[in-house]
Tab-separated table of C-alpha atoms in Angstrom:
chain	number	residue	atom	x	y	z
A	23	ASP	CA	-2.653	-19.690	3.030
A	24	ALA	CA	-4.598	-17.819	0.199
A	25	GLY	CA	-3.524	-14.356	1.281
A	26	VAL	CA	-5.558	-10.982	0.412
A	27	THR	CA	-8.119	-12.123	-2.237
A	28	GLN	CA	-10.570	-9.217	-4.150
A	29	SER	CA	-13.304	-9.552	-6.266
A	30	PRO	CA	-14.004	-9.163	-9.122
A	31	THR	CA	-10.807	-8.322	-10.926
A	32	HIS	CA	-12.038	-6.013	-13.391
A	33	LEU	CA	-15.309	-4.333	-13.738
A	34	ILE	CA	-16.641	-1.938	-16.278
A	35	LYS	CA	-19.749	0.486	-15.096
A	36	THR	CA	-21.422	3.579	-16.642
A	37	ARG	CA	-21.721	7.091	-14.849
A	38	GLY	CA	-24.143	7.399	-12.004
A	39	GLN	CA	-24.295	3.682	-11.556
A	40	GLN	CA	-23.325	1.994	-8.280
A	41	VAL	CA	-20.558	-0.613	-7.420
A	42	THR	CA	-19.602	-2.875	-4.956
A	43	LEU	CA	-16.268	-4.451	-4.380
A	44	ARG	CA	-15.117	-7.343	-2.374
A	45	CYS	CA	-12.269	-8.390	0.246
A	46	SER	CA	-11.134	-10.869	1.827
A	47	PRO	CA	-8.247	-10.137	4.281
A	48	LYS	CA	-5.378	-12.820	4.890
A	49	SER	CA	-5.919	-15.529	7.497
A	50	GLY	CA	-5.536	-14.045	11.058
A	51	HIS	CA	-5.782	-10.325	10.101
A	52	ASP	CA	-8.892	-8.282	11.273
A	53	THR	CA	-8.271	-5.046	9.888
A	54	VAL	CA	-9.010	-4.134	6.484
A	55	SER	CA	-7.940	-0.947	4.495
A	56	TRP	CA	-8.845	0.403	1.279
A	57	TYR	CA	-7.026	2.471	-1.479
A	58	GLN	CA	-7.582	3.833	-4.851
A	59	GLN	CA	-4.729	4.163	-7.247
A	60	ALA	CA	-5.306	6.166	-10.364
A	61	LEU	CA	-3.157	5.483	-13.104
A	62	GLY	CA	0.511	6.423	-12.737
A	63	GLN	CA	0.015	7.461	-9.053
A	64	GLY	CA	0.513	5.818	-5.732
A	65	PRO	CA	-2.404	4.323	-3.874
A	66	GLN	CA	-4.627	6.554	-2.015
A	67	PHE	CA	-6.153	5.675	1.554
A	68	ILE	CA	-10.193	5.583	1.504
A	69	PHE	CA	-11.075	4.249	4.914
A	70	GLN	CA	-10.112	1.593	6.980
A	71	TYR	CA	-12.339	-0.987	9.093
A	72	TYR	CA	-11.692	-2.596	12.515
A	73	GLU	CA	-14.433	-4.466	14.501
A	74	GLU	CA	-16.821	-3.919	11.879
A	75	GLU	CA	-16.670	-0.009	12.437
A	76	GLU	CA	-14.865	2.547	10.148
A	77	ARG	CA	-11.613	3.409	12.140
A	78	GLN	CA	-10.498	6.089	10.073
A	79	ARG	CA	-11.072	8.039	6.753
A	80	GLY	CA	-9.217	9.653	3.960
A	81	ASN	CA	-10.376	12.629	1.985
A	82	PHE	CA	-12.809	10.891	-0.075
A	83	PRO	CA	-16.324	12.009	-0.352
A	84	ASP	CA	-19.702	10.351	1.074
A	85	ARG	CA	-20.306	8.458	-2.218
A	86	PHE	CA	-17.355	6.163	-0.847
A	87	SER	CA	-18.918	3.928	1.744
A	88	GLY	CA	-17.949	0.194	3.123
A	89	HIS	CA	-18.813	-2.305	5.562
A	90	GLN	CA	-16.911	-5.287	7.541
A	91	PHE	CA	-18.309	-8.435	8.081
A	92	PRO	CA	-18.069	-10.476	11.605
A	93	ASN	CA	-15.613	-12.942	9.537
A	94	TYR	CA	-13.458	-9.671	8.854
A	95	SER	CA	-14.297	-9.513	4.879
A	96	SER	CA	-15.193	-6.160	3.514
A	97	GLU	CA	-17.019	-4.667	1.156
A	98	LEU	CA	-16.105	-1.049	-0.811
A	99	ASN	CA	-19.441	0.895	-2.218
A	100	VAL	CA	-19.024	3.664	-4.510
A	101	ASN	CA	-22.584	5.411	-5.328
A	102	ALA	CA	-23.065	7.791	-8.503
A	103	LEU	CA	-20.202	7.177	-10.441
A	104	LEU	CA	-18.083	9.419	-12.389
A	105	LEU	CA	-15.322	9.154	-14.810
A	106	GLY	CA	-13.200	10.035	-12.291
A	107	ASP	CA	-13.315	6.939	-10.253
A	108	SER	CA	-11.942	4.823	-12.687
A	109	ALA	CA	-8.976	3.244	-11.227
A	110	LEU	CA	-7.460	0.421	-9.319
A	111	TYR	CA	-8.845	-0.325	-6.136
A	112	LEU	CA	-6.770	-2.082	-3.527
A	113	CYS	CA	-7.643	-4.221	-0.443
A	114	ALA	CA	-5.339	-4.462	2.141
A	115	SER	CA	-5.288	-6.312	5.555
A	116	SER	CA	-3.284	-6.325	8.729
A	117	ALA	CA	-3.617	-7.779	12.251
A	118	ASP	CA	-4.431	-5.272	15.051
A	119	SER	CA	-3.265	-7.286	17.509
A	120	SER	CA	0.644	-6.761	16.690
A	121	GLY	CA	0.796	-3.760	18.017
A	122	GLY	CA	0.617	-1.190	15.538
A	123	ASN	CA	3.973	-1.669	14.140
A	124	ASN	CA	3.006	-4.220	11.259
A	125	GLU	CA	2.940	-4.553	7.473
A	126	GLN	CA	-0.231	-4.468	5.476
A	127	PHE	CA	-0.572	-7.354	3.041
A	128	PHE	CA	-2.394	-6.060	-0.259
A	129	GLY	CA	-4.723	-7.970	-2.573
A	130	PRO	CA	-4.251	-7.906	-6.253
A	131	GLY	CA	-6.723	-5.103	-6.546
A	132	THR	CA	-9.875	-4.550	-8.824
A	133	ARG	CA	-9.977	-2.365	-11.941
A	134	LEU	CA	-12.691	-0.496	-12.350
A	135	THR	CA	-13.614	1.354	-15.697
A	136	VAL	CA	-15.990	3.882	-15.382
A	137	LEU	CA	-17.627	4.754	-18.868
B	28	ASP	CA	0.950	14.131	1.367
B	29	ALA	CA	3.636	11.701	1.647
B	30	LYS	CA	6.777	12.735	3.814
B	31	THR	CA	9.282	11.374	1.704
B	32	THR	CA	11.397	11.890	-1.067
B	33	GLN	CA	12.418	9.316	-3.909
B	34	PRO	CA	13.916	9.646	-7.211
B	35	PRO	CA	11.336	9.254	-9.728
B	36	SER	CA	13.064	6.834	-11.907
B	37	MET	CA	16.829	4.751	-11.583
B	38	ASP	CA	18.405	1.987	-14.013
B	39	CYS	CA	20.082	-1.175	-12.759
B	40	ALA	CA	22.289	-4.016	-14.482
B	41	GLU	CA	20.888	-7.388	-13.768
B	42	GLY	CA	23.053	-9.032	-11.348
B	43	ARG	CA	24.226	-5.759	-9.634
B	44	ALA	CA	22.910	-4.426	-6.600
B	45	ALA	CA	20.339	-1.898	-6.442
B	46	ASN	CA	20.224	1.049	-4.294
B	47	LEU	CA	17.186	3.207	-3.922
B	48	PRO	CA	17.430	6.263	-1.544
B	49	CYS	CA	14.769	7.837	0.009
B	50	ASN	CA	14.875	11.099	2.013
B	51	HIS	CA	12.605	11.501	5.289
B	52	SER	CA	13.929	14.597	6.647
B	53	THR	CA	11.178	15.157	8.771
B	54	ILE	CA	10.770	11.784	10.134
B	55	SER	CA	9.509	11.700	14.307
B	56	GLY	CA	10.936	9.412	16.829
B	57	ASN	CA	8.039	7.041	16.840
B	58	GLU	CA	7.922	6.494	12.916
B	59	TYR	CA	9.059	3.367	10.865
B	60	VAL	CA	10.483	3.712	7.700
B	61	TYR	CA	8.428	0.875	5.325
B	62	TRP	CA	9.032	-0.505	1.787
B	63	TYR	CA	6.555	-1.538	-0.631
B	64	ARG	CA	7.305	-2.189	-4.177
B	65	GLN	CA	4.345	-2.527	-7.279
B	66	ILE	CA	5.042	-4.812	-10.231
B	67	HIS	CA	3.058	-3.331	-12.927
B	68	SER	CA	-0.974	-4.039	-12.462
B	69	GLN	CA	-0.306	-5.984	-8.876
B	70	GLY	CA	-1.151	-4.938	-5.699
B	71	PRO	CA	1.650	-3.437	-3.775
B	72	GLN	CA	4.190	-6.139	-2.007
B	73	TYR	CA	5.573	-5.564	1.703
B	74	ILE	CA	9.718	-5.851	1.322
B	75	ILE	CA	10.871	-4.659	4.808
B	76	HIS	CA	10.911	-1.943	7.354
B	77	GLY	CA	12.752	-0.630	10.294
B	78	LEU	CA	13.129	2.111	12.948
B	79	LYS	CA	16.715	3.062	13.320
B	80	ASN	CA	18.521	-0.473	12.882
B	81	ASN	CA	19.556	-1.705	9.804
B	82	GLU	CA	17.540	-4.411	8.678
B	83	THR	CA	17.712	-7.535	6.356
B	84	ASN	CA	15.616	-10.311	5.028
B	85	GLU	CA	15.303	-12.415	2.470
B	86	MET	CA	14.130	-9.674	-0.109
B	87	ALA	CA	16.532	-6.923	0.806
B	88	SER	CA	18.774	-4.574	3.455
B	89	LEU	CA	17.423	-1.444	5.074
B	90	ILE	CA	20.293	1.039	5.983
B	91	ILE	CA	18.639	3.796	8.069
B	92	THR	CA	21.273	7.009	8.749
B	93	GLU	CA	22.010	7.392	12.223
B	94	ASP	CA	20.074	10.859	12.249
B	95	ARG	CA	16.948	8.786	10.452
B	96	LYS	CA	16.888	11.608	7.989
B	97	SER	CA	17.067	9.118	4.930
B	98	SER	CA	17.232	5.562	3.748
B	99	THR	CA	18.532	3.332	1.569
B	100	LEU	CA	16.829	0.073	0.099
B	101	ILE	CA	19.609	-2.371	-0.836
B	102	LEU	CA	18.418	-5.743	-3.480
B	103	PRO	CA	21.751	-7.113	-3.455
B	104	HIS	CA	21.535	-9.128	-7.048
B	105	ALA	CA	18.784	-7.527	-9.170
B	106	THR	CA	16.834	-9.519	-11.363
B	107	LEU	CA	14.624	-8.877	-14.101
B	108	ARG	CA	11.737	-9.632	-11.939
B	109	ASP	CA	12.684	-6.930	-9.711
B	110	THR	CA	11.877	-4.035	-12.172
B	111	ALA	CA	8.769	-2.063	-10.414
B	112	VAL	CA	7.843	0.964	-8.529
B	113	TYR	CA	9.349	0.865	-5.123
B	114	TYR	CA	7.616	3.230	-2.696
B	115	CYS	CA	9.062	4.477	0.640
B	116	ILE	CA	6.742	5.156	3.358
B	117	VAL	CA	7.112	6.672	7.300
B	118	ARG	CA	4.409	5.562	9.427
B	119	VAL	CA	3.731	5.850	13.116
B	120	ALA	CA	3.395	2.552	14.727
B	121	ARG	CA	-0.325	2.962	16.143
B	122	HIS	CA	-3.242	0.903	15.423
B	123	GLY	CA	-5.218	2.207	12.530
B	124	GLN	CA	-2.465	4.263	11.070
B	125	ASN	CA	-2.930	4.050	7.302
B	126	PHE	CA	0.218	4.045	4.723
B	127	VAL	CA	0.594	7.532	2.741
B	128	PHE	CA	2.012	6.542	-1.001
B	129	GLY	CA	4.115	9.037	-2.668
B	130	PRO	CA	4.803	8.306	-6.333
B	131	GLY	CA	7.854	6.195	-5.797
B	132	THR	CA	10.670	5.240	-7.787
B	133	ARG	CA	10.377	3.535	-10.705
B	134	LEU	CA	13.575	0.675	-10.779
B	135	SER	CA	14.155	-0.900	-14.247
B	136	VAL	CA	16.666	-3.887	-14.196
B	137	LEU	CA	18.175	-3.771	-17.527
B	138	PRO	CA	19.760	-7.058	-18.967
């Protein structure tokens, strides 16, 4: 079992550009959540996808959008990048069928640097 | 905002038990206590979770007070590889409920 995988591992962009990050959930998981972690802080929830729909969203602007595919993999898109978007972006997956009392498994993250 | 309070940092001698406290005085009856840890530059790793009974697995033990207002994560024999930031999170067991991370406790295991 490969666990949660994310690509790319590192990315450098300039202000104003757009970026797409990718995530493949752990086998058997159908729910994907995205988090942003700035240096020295805990992860902050961006949004969650289930059944190809955004089910819940944190306090992030519309520049942050996502998508979930029929195979449960997911993308995070960020438009009009700002310097403050530099962070570690984490993907977490879980099995919704477990009744809610379940843990999320995190991927290794994508380190985004905006110059 | 996170509903838990943890000390910002702790030290522990290698081979000794590490006891990490967490206060969650406003916890609701349907909220579980979860513990994750994050080793430098890696994704958070699930450790353990519980509702009101003490829990133990191969990684750690979770002790929840009877009033559920606080808990302690115990690493019975800390090793250098246990050096990490440890997050205590309370979360409703509901489909789609996300995890709210606070700043956590930075545990340093010293040789």
